[in-house]
Structure formats: structure tokens, C-alpha cells
Short mmCIF file of C-alpha atoms and ligand atoms in Angstrom, two decimals:
data_model
loop_
_atom_site.label_atom_id
_atom_site.label_comp_id
_atom_site.label_asym_id
_atom_site.label_seq_id
_atom_site.Cartn_x
_atom_site.Cartn_y
_atom_site.Cartn_z
CA MET A 1 0.00 0.00 0.00
CA SER A 2 1.20 3.51 -0.84
CA SER A 3 2.36 5.59 2.13
CA LYS A 4 1.32 8.67 0.23
CA ARG A 5 -1.57 10.75 1.55
CA LYS A 6 -4.47 10.77 -0.84
CA ILE A 7 -5.83 14.27 -1.51
CA THR A 8 -8.65 15.53 -3.70
CA VAL A 9 -7.50 17.99 -6.34
CA ALA A 10 -9.58 20.21 -8.63
CA TYR A 11 -7.91 22.10 -11.47
CA GLY A 12 -10.80 24.57 -11.68
CA ASP A 13 -11.36 27.13 -14.42
CA GLY A 14 -9.55 30.06 -16.06
CA ILE A 15 -5.97 30.15 -14.78
CA GLY A 16 -6.81 27.22 -12.44
CA PRO A 17 -5.24 24.43 -14.53
CA GLU A 18 -1.94 26.26 -15.10
CA ILE A 19 -1.44 27.37 -11.49
CA MET A 20 -2.45 23.91 -10.24
CA GLU A 21 0.07 22.28 -12.59
CA ALA A 22 2.81 24.62 -11.36
CA THR A 23 1.86 23.99 -7.72
CA LEU A 24 1.77 20.21 -8.02
CA ARG A 25 5.13 20.20 -9.83
CA ILE A 26 6.67 22.13 -6.93
CA LEU A 27 5.08 19.82 -4.34
CA ASP A 28 6.35 16.78 -6.20
CA ALA A 29 9.89 18.15 -6.53
CA ALA A 30 9.93 19.01 -2.82
CA GLY A 31 9.06 15.42 -1.91
CA ALA A 32 5.46 15.90 -0.73
CA GLN A 33 3.99 12.50 0.01
CA ILE A 34 0.66 13.04 -1.68
CA GLU A 35 -1.45 11.12 -4.14
CA PRO A 36 -3.82 13.49 -5.97
CA GLU A 37 -7.27 12.25 -6.92
CA VAL A 38 -8.54 14.63 -9.56
CA ILE A 39 -12.17 15.74 -9.63
CA GLU A 40 -13.99 18.05 -11.97
CA ILE A 41 -15.70 21.10 -10.48
CA GLY A 42 -16.81 24.52 -11.62
CA GLU A 43 -18.06 25.97 -14.85
CA GLN A 44 -18.43 22.76 -16.90
CA VAL A 45 -20.22 21.03 -14.05
CA TYR A 46 -22.55 24.00 -13.51
CA LEU A 47 -23.33 24.05 -17.21
CA LYS A 48 -24.29 20.36 -17.07
CA GLY A 49 -27.12 21.53 -14.81
CA ILE A 50 -25.59 20.64 -11.43
CA SER A 51 -26.42 23.76 -9.42
CA SER A 52 -23.69 23.26 -6.79
CA GLY A 53 -20.90 23.00 -9.39
CA MET A 54 -19.81 19.68 -7.88
CA ASP A 55 -21.26 16.23 -8.66
CA ALA A 56 -21.81 13.26 -6.35
CA SER A 57 -18.46 11.61 -7.21
CA ALA A 58 -16.64 14.81 -6.18
CA PHE A 59 -18.40 14.77 -2.81
CA GLU A 60 -17.52 11.07 -2.45
CA SER A 61 -13.84 11.77 -3.13
CA LEU A 62 -13.78 14.51 -0.49
CA ARG A 63 -15.57 12.32 1.99
CA GLU A 64 -12.85 9.73 1.55
CA THR A 65 -9.66 11.86 1.33
CA LYS A 66 -10.87 14.63 3.68
CA VAL A 67 -8.38 17.07 2.12
CA PHE A 68 -9.19 19.28 -0.84
CA LEU A 69 -6.70 21.36 -2.83
CA LYS A 70 -8.86 23.53 -5.02
CA ALA A 71 -7.96 25.89 -7.86
CA PRO A 72 -10.28 28.85 -8.44
CA ILE A 73 -13.41 28.32 -10.48
CA THR A 74 -15.62 30.51 -12.64
CA THR A 75 -19.22 30.84 -11.54
CA PRO A 76 -21.30 31.18 -14.71
CA GLN A 77 -23.29 34.40 -15.08
CA GLY A 78 -27.01 34.24 -14.45
CA GLY A 79 -29.10 32.91 -11.61
CA GLY A 80 -29.62 29.44 -10.23
CA PHE A 81 -25.98 28.62 -9.48
CA LYS A 82 -25.04 28.00 -5.87
CA SER A 83 -21.64 29.03 -4.55
CA LEU A 84 -19.43 25.96 -4.58
CA ASN A 85 -17.45 27.31 -1.65
CA VAL A 86 -20.56 27.81 0.47
CA THR A 87 -21.82 24.33 -0.47
CA THR A 88 -18.50 22.69 0.50
CA ARG A 89 -18.29 24.75 3.68
CA THR A 90 -21.78 23.91 4.87
CA SER A 91 -21.89 20.27 3.67
CA PHE A 92 -18.64 19.35 5.39
CA GLY A 93 -18.89 21.64 8.42
CA LEU A 94 -15.80 23.71 7.54
CA PHE A 95 -16.23 26.01 10.51
CA ALA A 96 -12.91 27.87 10.39
CA ASN A 97 -11.67 30.12 7.64
CA VAL A 98 -7.97 30.77 8.07
CA ARG A 99 -6.26 33.50 6.14
CA PRO A 100 -2.63 34.42 6.84
CA CYS A 101 -1.73 37.95 5.68
CA LYS A 102 1.96 38.62 5.49
CA ALA A 103 4.10 41.35 3.93
CA TYR A 104 7.07 40.34 1.76
CA SER A 105 8.68 43.75 1.59
CA PRO A 106 10.50 45.11 -0.37
CA PHE A 107 9.87 42.34 -2.90
CA ILE A 108 6.13 42.96 -2.77
CA LYS A 109 5.25 46.63 -2.37
CA THR A 110 3.52 47.56 0.89
CA ASN A 111 3.48 50.50 3.29
CA TYR A 112 3.39 48.05 6.19
CA PRO A 113 6.44 45.79 5.86
CA LYS A 114 6.06 44.29 9.35
CA THR A 115 2.58 42.82 8.77
CA ASP A 116 2.35 39.17 9.70
CA LEU A 117 -1.09 38.27 10.99
CA VAL A 118 -3.60 35.48 10.63
CA ILE A 119 -7.35 36.00 10.54
CA ILE A 120 -9.46 33.13 11.84
CA ARG A 121 -13.04 33.71 10.83
CA GLU A 122 -16.08 31.80 12.01
CA ASN A 123 -17.56 30.28 8.88
CA GLU A 124 -20.98 28.82 9.65
CA GLU A 125 -23.06 31.28 11.68
CA ASP A 126 -23.83 34.96 12.02
CA LEU A 127 -25.75 36.81 9.31
CA TYR A 128 -24.50 34.26 6.77
CA SER A 129 -27.21 31.79 7.80
CA GLY A 130 -29.25 33.84 5.33
CA ILE A 131 -32.50 33.73 7.33
CA GLU A 132 -34.27 36.80 6.06
CA HIS A 133 -37.88 37.96 6.03
CA ARG A 134 -39.78 40.93 4.81
CA GLN A 135 -42.16 41.67 7.64
CA THR A 136 -43.95 44.88 6.73
CA GLN A 137 -44.29 47.25 3.81
CA GLU A 138 -41.19 49.03 5.02
CA VAL A 139 -39.09 46.62 7.03
CA VAL A 140 -37.04 43.51 6.31
CA GLN A 141 -35.16 41.44 8.84
CA SER A 142 -31.92 39.45 8.61
CA LEU A 143 -31.39 37.11 11.56
CA LYS A 144 -28.01 37.01 13.25
CA LEU A 145 -27.62 33.67 15.01
CA ILE A 146 -24.63 33.07 17.28
CA SER A 147 -24.30 29.83 19.21
CA LYS A 148 -22.21 28.95 22.22
CA PRO A 149 -20.75 25.75 20.64
CA GLY A 150 -20.11 27.57 17.35
CA SER A 151 -18.25 30.32 19.20
CA GLU A 152 -16.36 27.89 21.40
CA LYS A 153 -15.23 25.80 18.43
CA ILE A 154 -13.75 28.70 16.45
CA ILE A 155 -12.15 30.30 19.52
CA ARG A 156 -10.55 27.02 20.59
CA TYR A 157 -9.36 26.60 17.03
CA ALA A 158 -7.74 30.06 17.14
CA PHE A 159 -5.87 29.29 20.37
CA GLU A 160 -4.79 25.86 19.14
CA TYR A 161 -3.66 27.46 15.88
CA ALA A 162 -1.58 30.00 17.83
CA LYS A 163 0.01 27.16 19.81
CA LYS A 164 0.68 25.07 16.72
CA TYR A 165 2.30 27.89 14.77
CA GLY A 166 4.20 29.51 17.64
CA ARG A 167 2.06 32.64 17.62
CA LYS A 168 2.12 34.79 20.76
CA LYS A 169 -1.16 36.67 20.87
CA VAL A 170 -4.83 36.13 20.00
CA THR A 171 -7.08 39.18 19.56
CA CYS A 172 -10.86 38.79 19.59
CA MET A 173 -12.90 41.32 17.62
CA THR A 174 -16.62 41.92 18.23
CA LYS A 175 -19.14 44.71 18.51
CA ASP A 176 -20.34 43.72 21.98
CA ASN A 177 -20.78 47.31 23.13
CA ILE A 178 -23.87 47.27 20.89
CA MET A 179 -24.80 43.58 20.42
CA LYS A 180 -24.43 42.68 24.05
CA LEU A 181 -26.04 39.26 23.77
CA ALA A 182 -24.83 37.96 20.38
CA ASP A 183 -21.34 39.46 20.23
CA GLY A 184 -21.26 39.40 24.01
CA LEU A 185 -21.56 35.59 23.93
CA PHE A 186 -18.60 35.38 21.56
CA HIS A 187 -16.48 37.73 23.70
CA LYS A 188 -17.44 35.99 26.94
CA THR A 189 -16.58 32.60 25.45
CA PHE A 190 -13.25 34.03 24.31
CA ASP A 191 -12.47 35.19 27.87
CA GLU A 192 -13.40 31.78 29.28
CA ILE A 193 -11.24 29.80 26.85
CA ALA A 194 -8.31 32.23 27.08
CA LYS A 195 -7.85 31.07 30.70
CA GLU A 196 -6.88 27.62 29.38
CA TYR A 197 -3.99 29.16 27.39
CA PRO A 198 -2.09 31.30 29.93
CA GLU A 199 1.03 31.26 27.74
CA ILE A 200 -0.80 33.17 24.99
CA GLU A 201 -1.40 36.90 25.32
CA THR A 202 -4.99 37.95 24.66
CA ASP A 203 -6.76 41.13 23.71
CA HIS A 204 -10.20 42.32 22.62
CA LYS A 205 -10.94 45.10 20.20
CA ILE A 206 -14.26 46.53 19.11
CA ILE A 207 -14.45 45.67 15.41
CA ASP A 208 -14.58 49.26 14.12
CA ILE A 209 -11.40 50.41 15.83
CA GLY A 210 -9.92 46.94 15.23
CA SER A 211 -10.42 47.32 11.47
CA ALA A 212 -8.94 50.81 11.56
CA LEU A 213 -5.90 49.48 13.38
CA ILE A 214 -5.42 46.70 10.81
CA ALA A 215 -5.34 49.40 8.15
CA GLU A 216 -3.03 51.67 10.16
CA ARG A 217 -0.85 49.51 12.43
CA PRO A 218 -1.22 45.89 11.27
CA GLU A 219 2.03 44.89 12.97
CA ILE A 220 0.35 44.99 16.41
CA PHE A 221 -1.76 41.94 15.48
CA ASP A 222 -0.81 38.29 15.50
CA VAL A 223 -3.84 35.94 15.41
CA ILE A 224 -7.30 37.54 15.14
CA VAL A 225 -10.47 35.55 15.83
CA THR A 226 -13.83 36.98 14.91
CA LEU A 227 -17.38 36.43 13.74
CA ASN A 228 -18.28 35.60 10.15
CA LEU A 229 -19.22 39.02 8.74
CA TYR A 230 -16.45 40.98 10.47
CA GLY A 231 -13.98 38.28 9.41
CA ASP A 232 -15.07 38.57 5.81
CA ILE A 233 -14.44 42.31 5.82
CA ILE A 234 -11.17 42.43 7.75
CA SER A 235 -9.70 39.55 5.69
CA ASP A 236 -9.84 41.75 2.63
CA ILE A 237 -8.55 44.82 4.46
CA ALA A 238 -5.61 42.84 5.83
CA ALA A 239 -4.79 41.21 2.48
CA GLN A 240 -4.84 44.62 0.82
CA VAL A 241 -2.57 46.10 3.49
CA THR A 242 0.11 43.48 2.89
CA GLY A 243 0.10 44.38 -0.80
CA SER A 244 -0.07 40.71 -1.66
CA VAL A 245 -3.73 40.05 -2.41
CA GLY A 246 -2.68 37.88 -5.33
CA LEU A 247 -0.29 35.83 -3.18
CA GLY A 248 -2.55 34.82 -0.33
CA GLY A 249 -3.73 31.31 0.37
CA SER A 250 -6.59 30.34 2.61
CA ALA A 251 -7.90 27.29 4.40
CA ASN A 252 -11.43 26.26 5.31
CA VAL A 253 -11.13 23.75 8.09
CA GLY A 254 -13.66 21.42 9.68
CA GLU A 255 -13.41 18.64 12.23
CA GLU A 256 -12.89 16.10 9.45
CA VAL A 257 -12.49 17.80 6.09
CA ALA A 258 -10.36 20.78 5.07
CA MET A 259 -10.16 22.76 1.85
CA PHE A 260 -7.15 24.81 0.70
CA GLU A 261 -7.10 27.41 -2.05
CA ALA A 262 -5.85 30.78 -3.31
CA ILE A 263 -7.83 33.83 -2.28
CA HIS A 264 -8.03 35.19 -5.84
CA GLY A 265 -10.47 34.05 -8.54
CA SER A 266 -10.07 32.31 -11.88
CA ALA A 267 -8.76 35.42 -13.73
CA PRO A 268 -10.32 34.52 -17.09
CA ASP A 269 -8.68 37.63 -18.62
CA ILE A 270 -5.24 36.00 -18.46
CA ALA A 271 -6.20 32.31 -18.69
CA GLY A 272 -4.01 30.08 -20.87
CA MET A 273 -1.30 32.74 -21.27
CA ASP A 274 1.23 31.26 -18.83
CA ILE A 275 1.53 34.58 -17.00
CA ALA A 276 -0.59 33.91 -13.85
CA ASN A 277 1.14 33.92 -10.50
CA PRO A 278 0.77 30.49 -8.86
CA SER A 279 1.80 31.81 -5.40
CA GLY A 280 -1.72 32.05 -3.91
CA LEU A 281 -2.49 28.41 -4.61
CA LEU A 282 1.03 27.42 -3.58
CA ASN A 283 0.54 29.18 -0.23
CA GLY A 284 -2.74 27.29 0.16
CA ALA A 285 -0.87 24.05 -0.60
CA ILE A 286 1.79 24.93 2.01
CA MET A 287 -0.98 25.22 4.62
CA MET A 288 -2.34 21.88 3.42
CA LEU A 289 1.03 20.17 3.86
CA VAL A 290 1.23 21.31 7.48
CA HIS A 291 -2.35 20.17 7.99
CA ILE A 292 -1.58 16.65 6.74
CA GLY A 293 1.54 16.36 8.88
CA GLN A 294 4.25 17.19 6.35
CA PRO A 295 5.54 20.49 7.82
CA GLU A 296 9.13 19.91 6.74
CA VAL A 297 8.08 19.80 3.07
CA ALA A 298 5.88 22.87 3.64
CA GLU A 299 8.85 24.70 5.17
CA LYS A 300 11.16 23.73 2.29
CA ILE A 301 8.71 25.08 -0.30
CA ALA A 302 7.90 28.28 1.62
CA ASN A 303 11.59 29.13 2.00
CA ALA A 304 12.41 28.36 -1.66
CA TRP A 305 9.46 30.52 -2.69
CA MET A 306 10.71 33.46 -0.61
CA LYS A 307 14.22 32.98 -2.01
CA THR A 308 12.74 33.14 -5.52
CA LEU A 309 11.02 36.43 -4.66
CA GLU A 310 14.29 37.77 -3.24
CA ASP A 311 16.24 36.69 -6.32
CA GLY A 312 13.90 38.81 -8.42
CA TYR A 313 12.15 36.14 -10.49
CA HIS A 314 8.68 37.66 -10.62
CA THR A 315 5.50 37.05 -12.57
CA GLY A 316 4.02 40.09 -14.28
CA ASP A 317 1.61 40.97 -11.47
CA ILE A 318 4.45 41.55 -8.97
CA TYR A 319 7.15 42.70 -11.39
CA GLN A 320 8.82 45.95 -10.29
CA GLU A 321 11.17 47.84 -12.58
CA GLY A 322 14.56 48.24 -10.92
CA LEU A 323 13.92 45.57 -8.30
CA SER A 324 12.86 42.51 -10.28
CA LYS A 325 15.54 40.64 -12.21
CA GLU A 326 13.39 38.79 -14.69
CA ARG A 327 9.70 38.76 -15.65
CA VAL A 328 8.84 35.07 -15.74
CA GLY A 329 5.78 33.05 -16.72
CA THR A 330 3.84 30.67 -14.50
CA GLN A 331 5.87 27.55 -15.25
CA ALA A 332 9.24 29.35 -15.28
CA PHE A 333 8.38 30.80 -11.86
CA ALA A 334 7.65 27.26 -10.64
CA ASP A 335 10.99 26.10 -12.12
CA ALA A 336 12.79 28.91 -10.28
CA ILE A 337 11.23 27.73 -7.01
CA ILE A 338 12.13 24.11 -7.74
CA GLU A 339 15.77 25.13 -8.39
CA ARG A 340 15.85 26.79 -4.97
CA LEU A 341 14.38 23.93 -2.93
CA GLY A 342 16.71 23.52 0.04
CA GLN A 343 17.61 27.23 0.05
CA GLY A 344 16.03 29.99 2.09
CA PRO A 345 15.60 33.76 2.02
CA ALA A 346 18.54 35.96 3.07
CA ASN A 347 16.62 39.17 3.80
CA MET A 348 13.24 37.94 4.94
CA GLU A 349 12.72 35.76 7.98
CA PRO A 350 12.82 32.08 6.91
CA ILE A 351 9.81 29.94 7.80
CA ALA A 352 10.28 27.36 10.53
CA PHE A 353 7.33 25.30 11.71
CA GLY A 354 8.09 24.08 15.21
CA LYS A 355 7.46 20.52 16.39
CA GLU A 356 4.04 21.68 17.61
CA ALA A 357 3.02 21.92 13.97
CA THR A 358 2.52 18.17 13.81
CA GLU A 359 0.56 17.90 17.03
CA PRO A 360 -3.19 17.37 16.70
CA MET A 361 -5.41 20.27 17.66
CA ASN A 362 -7.63 19.93 20.69
CA ILE A 363 -10.94 21.52 19.80
CA LYS A 364 -13.11 19.39 22.03
CA LEU A 365 -15.99 21.35 23.44
CA LYS A 366 -16.71 21.53 27.15
CA PRO A 367 -19.92 19.76 28.12
CA ALA A 368 -22.75 22.27 28.17
CA VAL A 369 -24.23 23.23 31.53
CA LYS A 370 -28.02 23.55 31.32
CA GLN A 371 -29.40 26.69 32.92
CA ALA A 372 -32.86 27.24 34.37
CA LYS A 373 -34.97 28.97 31.75
CA GLU A 374 -38.02 31.00 32.68
CA LEU A 375 -40.53 32.70 30.39
CA ILE A 376 -41.29 36.18 31.73
CA GLY A 377 -42.89 38.00 28.83
CA VAL A 378 -43.33 38.38 25.12
CA ASP A 379 -42.52 40.94 22.43
CA VAL A 380 -45.31 41.06 19.87
CA PHE A 381 -44.25 42.72 16.62
CA LEU A 382 -46.95 44.50 14.63
CA GLU A 383 -47.30 46.13 11.26
CA TRP A 384 -49.33 49.27 11.97
CA ASP A 385 -49.77 52.26 9.71
CA GLU A 386 -52.78 54.18 11.00
CA GLU A 387 -53.54 57.46 12.77
CA GLY A 388 -50.40 59.17 11.49
CA ARG A 389 -48.40 56.44 13.18
CA ASP A 390 -48.89 58.15 16.54
CA PRO A 391 -47.41 55.74 19.13
CA ASN A 392 -49.77 57.09 21.78
CA VAL A 393 -52.79 55.96 19.76
CA LEU A 394 -51.37 52.45 19.34
CA GLY A 395 -50.29 52.40 23.00
CA GLU A 396 -53.73 53.35 24.33
CA LYS A 397 -55.33 50.71 22.09
CA LEU A 398 -53.04 47.92 23.28
CA ARG A 399 -53.38 49.00 26.90
CA GLN A 400 -56.92 47.64 26.85
CA LEU A 401 -55.58 44.09 26.42
CA ASP A 402 -55.23 41.81 29.41
CA ALA A 403 -54.42 38.13 29.03
CA ASP A 404 -54.78 36.95 32.59
CA GLY A 405 -52.40 39.66 33.81
CA LEU A 406 -50.19 39.81 30.72
CA GLN A 407 -50.27 43.52 29.85
CA LEU A 408 -48.51 46.08 27.67
CA GLN A 409 -45.34 47.51 29.19
CA LEU A 410 -43.87 49.52 26.35
CA ILE A 411 -43.65 49.98 22.60
CA THR A 412 -40.49 50.57 20.59
CA ASN A 413 -39.92 51.44 16.97
CA ARG A 414 -36.61 50.25 15.52
CA GLY A 415 -35.44 49.67 19.08
CA VAL A 416 -36.28 53.17 20.41
CA LYS A 417 -38.90 53.48 23.12
CA VAL A 418 -41.90 55.45 21.81
CA PHE A 419 -44.58 54.55 24.38
CA PRO A 420 -45.19 55.42 27.13
CA GLY A 421 -43.37 58.73 27.30
CA GLY A 422 -41.72 58.68 23.87
CA MET A 423 -40.30 61.74 22.18
CA LYS A 424 -42.38 63.28 19.40
CA GLU A 425 -39.23 63.75 17.27
CA THR A 426 -38.59 59.98 16.97
CA PHE A 427 -39.08 58.79 13.39
CA CYS A 428 -41.43 55.81 13.24
CA THR A 429 -41.69 53.11 10.58
CA ASP A 430 -44.65 50.72 10.22
CA HIS A 431 -42.85 48.10 12.40
CA TRP A 432 -43.67 48.14 16.13
CA ARG A 433 -42.38 46.00 18.97
CA CYS A 434 -44.89 45.76 21.80
CA ARG A 435 -43.61 44.27 25.06
CA PHE A 436 -46.05 42.43 27.32
CA GLN A 437 -45.25 41.22 30.83
CA ASN A 438 -47.04 40.27 34.03
CA ALA A 439 -46.90 42.65 36.95
CA GLY A 440 -43.63 42.13 38.85
CA GLN A 441 -42.26 40.21 35.86
CA SER A 442 -43.64 36.95 37.21
CA ALA A 443 -43.61 33.79 35.05
CA VAL A 444 -45.78 33.82 31.94
CA THR A 445 -47.45 30.78 30.38
CA HIS A 446 -47.82 29.87 26.71
CA ALA A 447 -51.59 29.90 27.26
CA GLN A 448 -51.42 33.58 28.24
CA ILE A 449 -49.46 34.40 25.07
CA LEU A 450 -51.95 32.53 22.86
CA ASP A 451 -54.81 34.38 24.53
CA LEU A 452 -52.98 37.69 24.06
CA LEU A 453 -52.47 37.05 20.33
CA LYS A 454 -56.18 36.30 19.92
CA GLN A 455 -56.96 39.64 21.58
CA VAL A 456 -54.45 41.45 19.34
CA GLU A 457 -56.13 39.92 16.30
CA ALA A 458 -59.59 40.88 17.57
CA LEU A 459 -58.33 44.46 17.86
CA GLY A 460 -57.61 44.34 14.12
CA CYS A 461 -53.81 44.54 14.53
CA ASP A 462 -51.53 42.55 12.21
CA PHE A 463 -48.99 40.69 14.34
CA ILE A 464 -45.98 39.69 12.25
CA LYS A 465 -43.96 37.77 14.80
CA THR A 466 -43.38 37.22 18.48
CA GLU A 467 -40.20 36.81 20.52
CA ASN A 468 -40.38 35.29 23.97
CA LEU A 469 -38.60 37.00 26.85
CA TYR A 470 -36.63 34.63 29.05
CA THR A 471 -34.34 34.64 31.99
CA PHE A 472 -31.60 31.99 32.29
CA ASP A 473 -30.57 31.27 35.89
CA GLY A 474 -32.41 34.46 36.80
CA GLN A 475 -30.40 36.64 34.38
CA ARG A 476 -32.28 38.72 31.85
CA ALA A 477 -31.71 37.20 28.39
CA TYR A 478 -33.06 39.90 26.08
CA SER A 479 -32.03 43.43 25.34
CA LEU A 480 -33.62 46.52 26.81
CA SER A 481 -34.73 49.18 24.37
CA GLN A 482 -32.97 52.50 23.91
CA GLY A 483 -34.59 54.82 26.40
CA GLU A 484 -35.93 52.00 28.62
P1 NAD B 1 -10.04 37.46 -9.97
O1 NAD B 1 -9.35 37.33 -8.66
O2 NAD B 1 -10.15 36.24 -10.79
O3 NAD B 1 -9.25 38.57 -10.85
C1 NAD B 1 -9.08 39.94 -10.47
C2 NAD B 1 -7.84 40.52 -11.19
O4 NAD B 1 -6.65 39.96 -10.62
C3 NAD B 1 -7.79 40.18 -12.68
O5 NAD B 1 -7.25 41.28 -13.37
C4 NAD B 1 -6.83 39.01 -12.78
O6 NAD B 1 -6.14 38.93 -13.98
C5 NAD B 1 -5.88 39.28 -11.61
N1 NAD B 1 -5.39 38.02 -11.01
C6 NAD B 1 -6.09 37.16 -10.23
N2 NAD B 1 -5.34 36.12 -9.90
C7 NAD B 1 -4.13 36.33 -10.46
C8 NAD B 1 -2.93 35.58 -10.47
N3 NAD B 1 -2.82 34.42 -9.81
N4 NAD B 1 -1.90 36.06 -11.17
C9 NAD B 1 -1.97 37.25 -11.83
N5 NAD B 1 -3.08 38.00 -11.86
C10 NAD B 1 -4.15 37.54 -11.18
O7 NAD B 1 -11.46 38.10 -9.70
P2 NAD B 1 -12.70 38.33 -10.68
O8 NAD B 1 -12.20 38.76 -12.03
O9 NAD B 1 -13.61 39.18 -9.92
O10 NAD B 1 -13.39 36.91 -10.82
C11 NAD B 1 -13.20 36.01 -11.91
C12 NAD B 1 -13.94 34.73 -11.65
O11 NAD B 1 -13.40 34.07 -10.51
C13 NAD B 1 -15.44 34.91 -11.38
O12 NAD B 1 -16.15 33.92 -12.08
C14 NAD B 1 -15.56 34.69 -9.89
O13 NAD B 1 -16.82 34.17 -9.55
C15 NAD B 1 -14.47 33.68 -9.64
N6 NAD B 1 -13.95 33.64 -8.26
C16 NAD B 1 -13.67 32.40 -7.77
C17 NAD B 1 -13.12 32.26 -6.51
C18 NAD B 1 -12.83 30.89 -6.00
O14 NAD B 1 -12.94 29.92 -6.73
N7 NAD B 1 -12.44 30.75 -4.73
C19 NAD B 1 -12.83 33.40 -5.74
C20 NAD B 1 -13.10 34.67 -6.28
C21 NAD B 1 -13.65 34.77 -7.55
#
């Protein structure tokens, strides 16, 4: 039996085949113990009518090899095509998106030569669940779902990653000054897990100032862990800051399966011309080699690649007059790397993966502790567009309702309290949140809520949704309104 590690490989579209060929040639010359199993994905598969761009045999291959080296693909224009990346991510539970962003100055132009950070982005939750509803004439809703296990998994991954790659600091980024429950859960989980890694320095930054600092002082960051949407945005900021958007690789990692790729697309404008830079895919492949336990091969390739950059053999996209020695094509660039296998950079810091790089990551979740949950009220959301949208009129109407003690406490519009005692200047849409509780916030029953909704209907009001108000172990588990 072969001792080589089977991996699934897709040559993709556009420049995909040429950069994959260059990458695999380098891996082979460096002695990577891999056995590629080639699958077809992308444009041709989409055009056969398979909406995910990947057929059943491709899924089967991934299920078996659990490692996917993927060249970029072209998503055909027009509707009905699902993102192949999203399909792979969700089907195989690839919960972590890992994107190292490093400057290679002066060989790649950047104003921030000391940048060397890694963004670890949660990949499965947040606003990307895509649960959206139009609720009224004027208002739509996009649900942001954050779970404790989802947060714990990605945060543990970030700390284990830091340990594995000898990184010193993990920074968490959230907006928990505003989203106290959702982002607050992520931040709180970060603080809890940080205690298990006393050797790693930790920090938290509010995402807005955090993003600004990535753009202004990226060298202060090491590993950054964050929620899906923020991660999406700061990954691009950080890649741009390093000046090496075209050189970046990324990994999507799950408990079983992992996918490695370049961050750029299929560049159809230069396809088949042998001028594409294969570095992005190569950097993805370097991450893959560490992942499959071949860090010494990964190190050899990374150092030869940096030496090639230093020696001035550059593809057109990174060619700089006066600094570059020769403008080379895709395959000649690969040859230059192959010639330098065993050598390392003289000006840039050589890559050295420590022995930790081969150790398995411990991302086991702590057993959940169930908390006592009590229902203490309900928010009934209404569409209401009468009487000049005067909150006092709606308030007085709803004040008549009484479902065995369940009575109106307040009304908000877009989160701002408008009744009782609202300000007449507050702009109101047709979307109203009406909070009902028992006197003294005593426990509420489902029967009371059902009765209340019947009364709301009888009043001629259109209720569009309800949200229950709970406490967990006596702690309020819903937000107060602005002005409450
Ligand atoms: P792109 O990244 O393919 O190209 C943007 C620009 O960068 C182009 O001018 C291109 O020539 C250049 N470029 C990209 N990679 C390069 C490389 N390795 N060497 C030299 N120059 C390079 O982005 P796009 O044009 O917006 O998208 C093209 C196609 O790629 C679309 O169909 C898009 O859906 C797809 N795409 C796929 C992935 C993926 O498979 N992960 C990611 C992004 C875009």
C-alpha cells in the first residue's frame, strides 16, 4: 500500500489548470507524500445543470480523502448557481476560515512591511445563515444567530492554531458594546477559553477600531479571531494592506475535512497565457502540507518561494522595474522555485514550523451546563400604519388588552422606546415592537401568550412575529430598548 496521503484535487477554471500544474510540480519536486485524486468542479459542471458545481463523485472523493486542494473556479453568469465554496463549507462543516496575511517587503510593495497576521473567521453562523424575512411594507429582517458551541469551536481553534504555529497573541474582535447578547456571547466565550492558554497573550478590540488598526498599524496583530461578517471584511482589508492580495492562500477547516485554495479568482482575462502567479495556490498548498503532517516539506517550499522572490524572479503581477531581475511566466516561476528547494531567504525571515506543527489540535468542546430557563414575557411585533403612526394611539389601544395579567409595558420602533413617554421627534416606521409582561415580571405561560395574540387579532392589529422574553438562571436574556 502507498504511504502517500491521498488528496482531492480540482484544477478549476480560467488560470486554475496552469497554477495547479505549477503547484503540483513544486510539491512533487519538494518530496510531498501526496497522491492526488482529480475531480472536476466549476463551470463545466454548472453548465451540465448541477447547481452546486460539484457532482456526487466529487463529494464522495472529499468524503474519503478529507483534504481538498482547489484551484479557483468561474461561476457562470445568471441565476440558479449555488456558490461551490458555500456548499463545501456547509456540507462538510468547515467552521474555520484561516487567512494568513503577510508582507514580503520590499519584494512585494507595501506600506506596512512588518505585517504578519492570521485571521481566523467563524464560517458557519452569524448573518450568513441567510435567514431573512420581509415583515412589513417598510421593514425587512436578517437574523443574526450566534451559538455557544459555534463560538467555542472557532475560539478554541484560534488558540490551538496560535500554539501550533508559535504565535504569541490572539485578539478577539466583536461589537459587543452594541450587540451585548450575540457578540457578548462570543467575547465571553473568548475570555473563558483564554484562561486555558495562559502562555498566549490575549486582547479584545471593538471591530470598528480593530479594522482601523489593521489598516493603520497591522504589525500589532498576531492571530485575530472573529465572527463571520467581520472576518469577511477584515480579511480583505488585511490582504490589501500586505500588498499581496494575489499571493494569499486560505484554508477552510472542519473537524474532518479541510479545503485549501488561493484567495483570488479564476482570472479569465489571463487564462491560458502562462503569465498567472501560482503563489496564492502554492501558499494554500503549504498550509495543506502542514495540515496533513508534512511540515518539513511545507517549510522547504515556503523558503524556496521566498528565495525566488528575493532573487527577483517575478511574474508580471508583482514585477517591479529596478527591483525585479526577470519577468517570468507561471511555469518558469515554478521552475525557479524548484531550483531553490533547500535554500532559504537571506533578507526575509525564513519559515520554521516548530514541532508543535505536527501535534493534533484539541478543539473538544466543554460539556454544556443547562441553565434554568423562565418565560417572563413576550414581544409582539406589529405592522401598523394608522392614525399618522402616533405611538400614543397604538399604545392606548393595546393598553386595553389583558391576558390573565399579561399587559402592555412599552412599545419601541426600531429599538427606540416610543410609548409610554416617547419623544415626538422619533421617526417611526410601520414596524412596532410591543412588550407584554405580568406585573412584577412573574412567570408567563404559553396559554397567556396565545390568549394575548387572539386579543391582538380581535383588535384588528396585524402581528408579524413574536419573541419570547426569558431569563436563564435568573439573568435577563433579552435586550432593553434604547430609552428604557
Ligand atoms: P479574480 O481574482 O479572478 O481577478 C481579479 C484581477 O486579478 C484580474 O485582473 C486578474 O487577472 C488578476 N489576477 C487574479 N489572480 C491572479 C494571479 N494568480 N496572477 C496574476 N493576476 C491575477 O477576480 P474576478 O475577475 O472578480 O473573478 C473572476 C472569476 O473568478 C469569477 O467567475 C468569480 O466568480 C471567480 N472567483 C472564484 C473564486 C474561488 O474559486 N475561490 C474566488 C473569487 C472569484
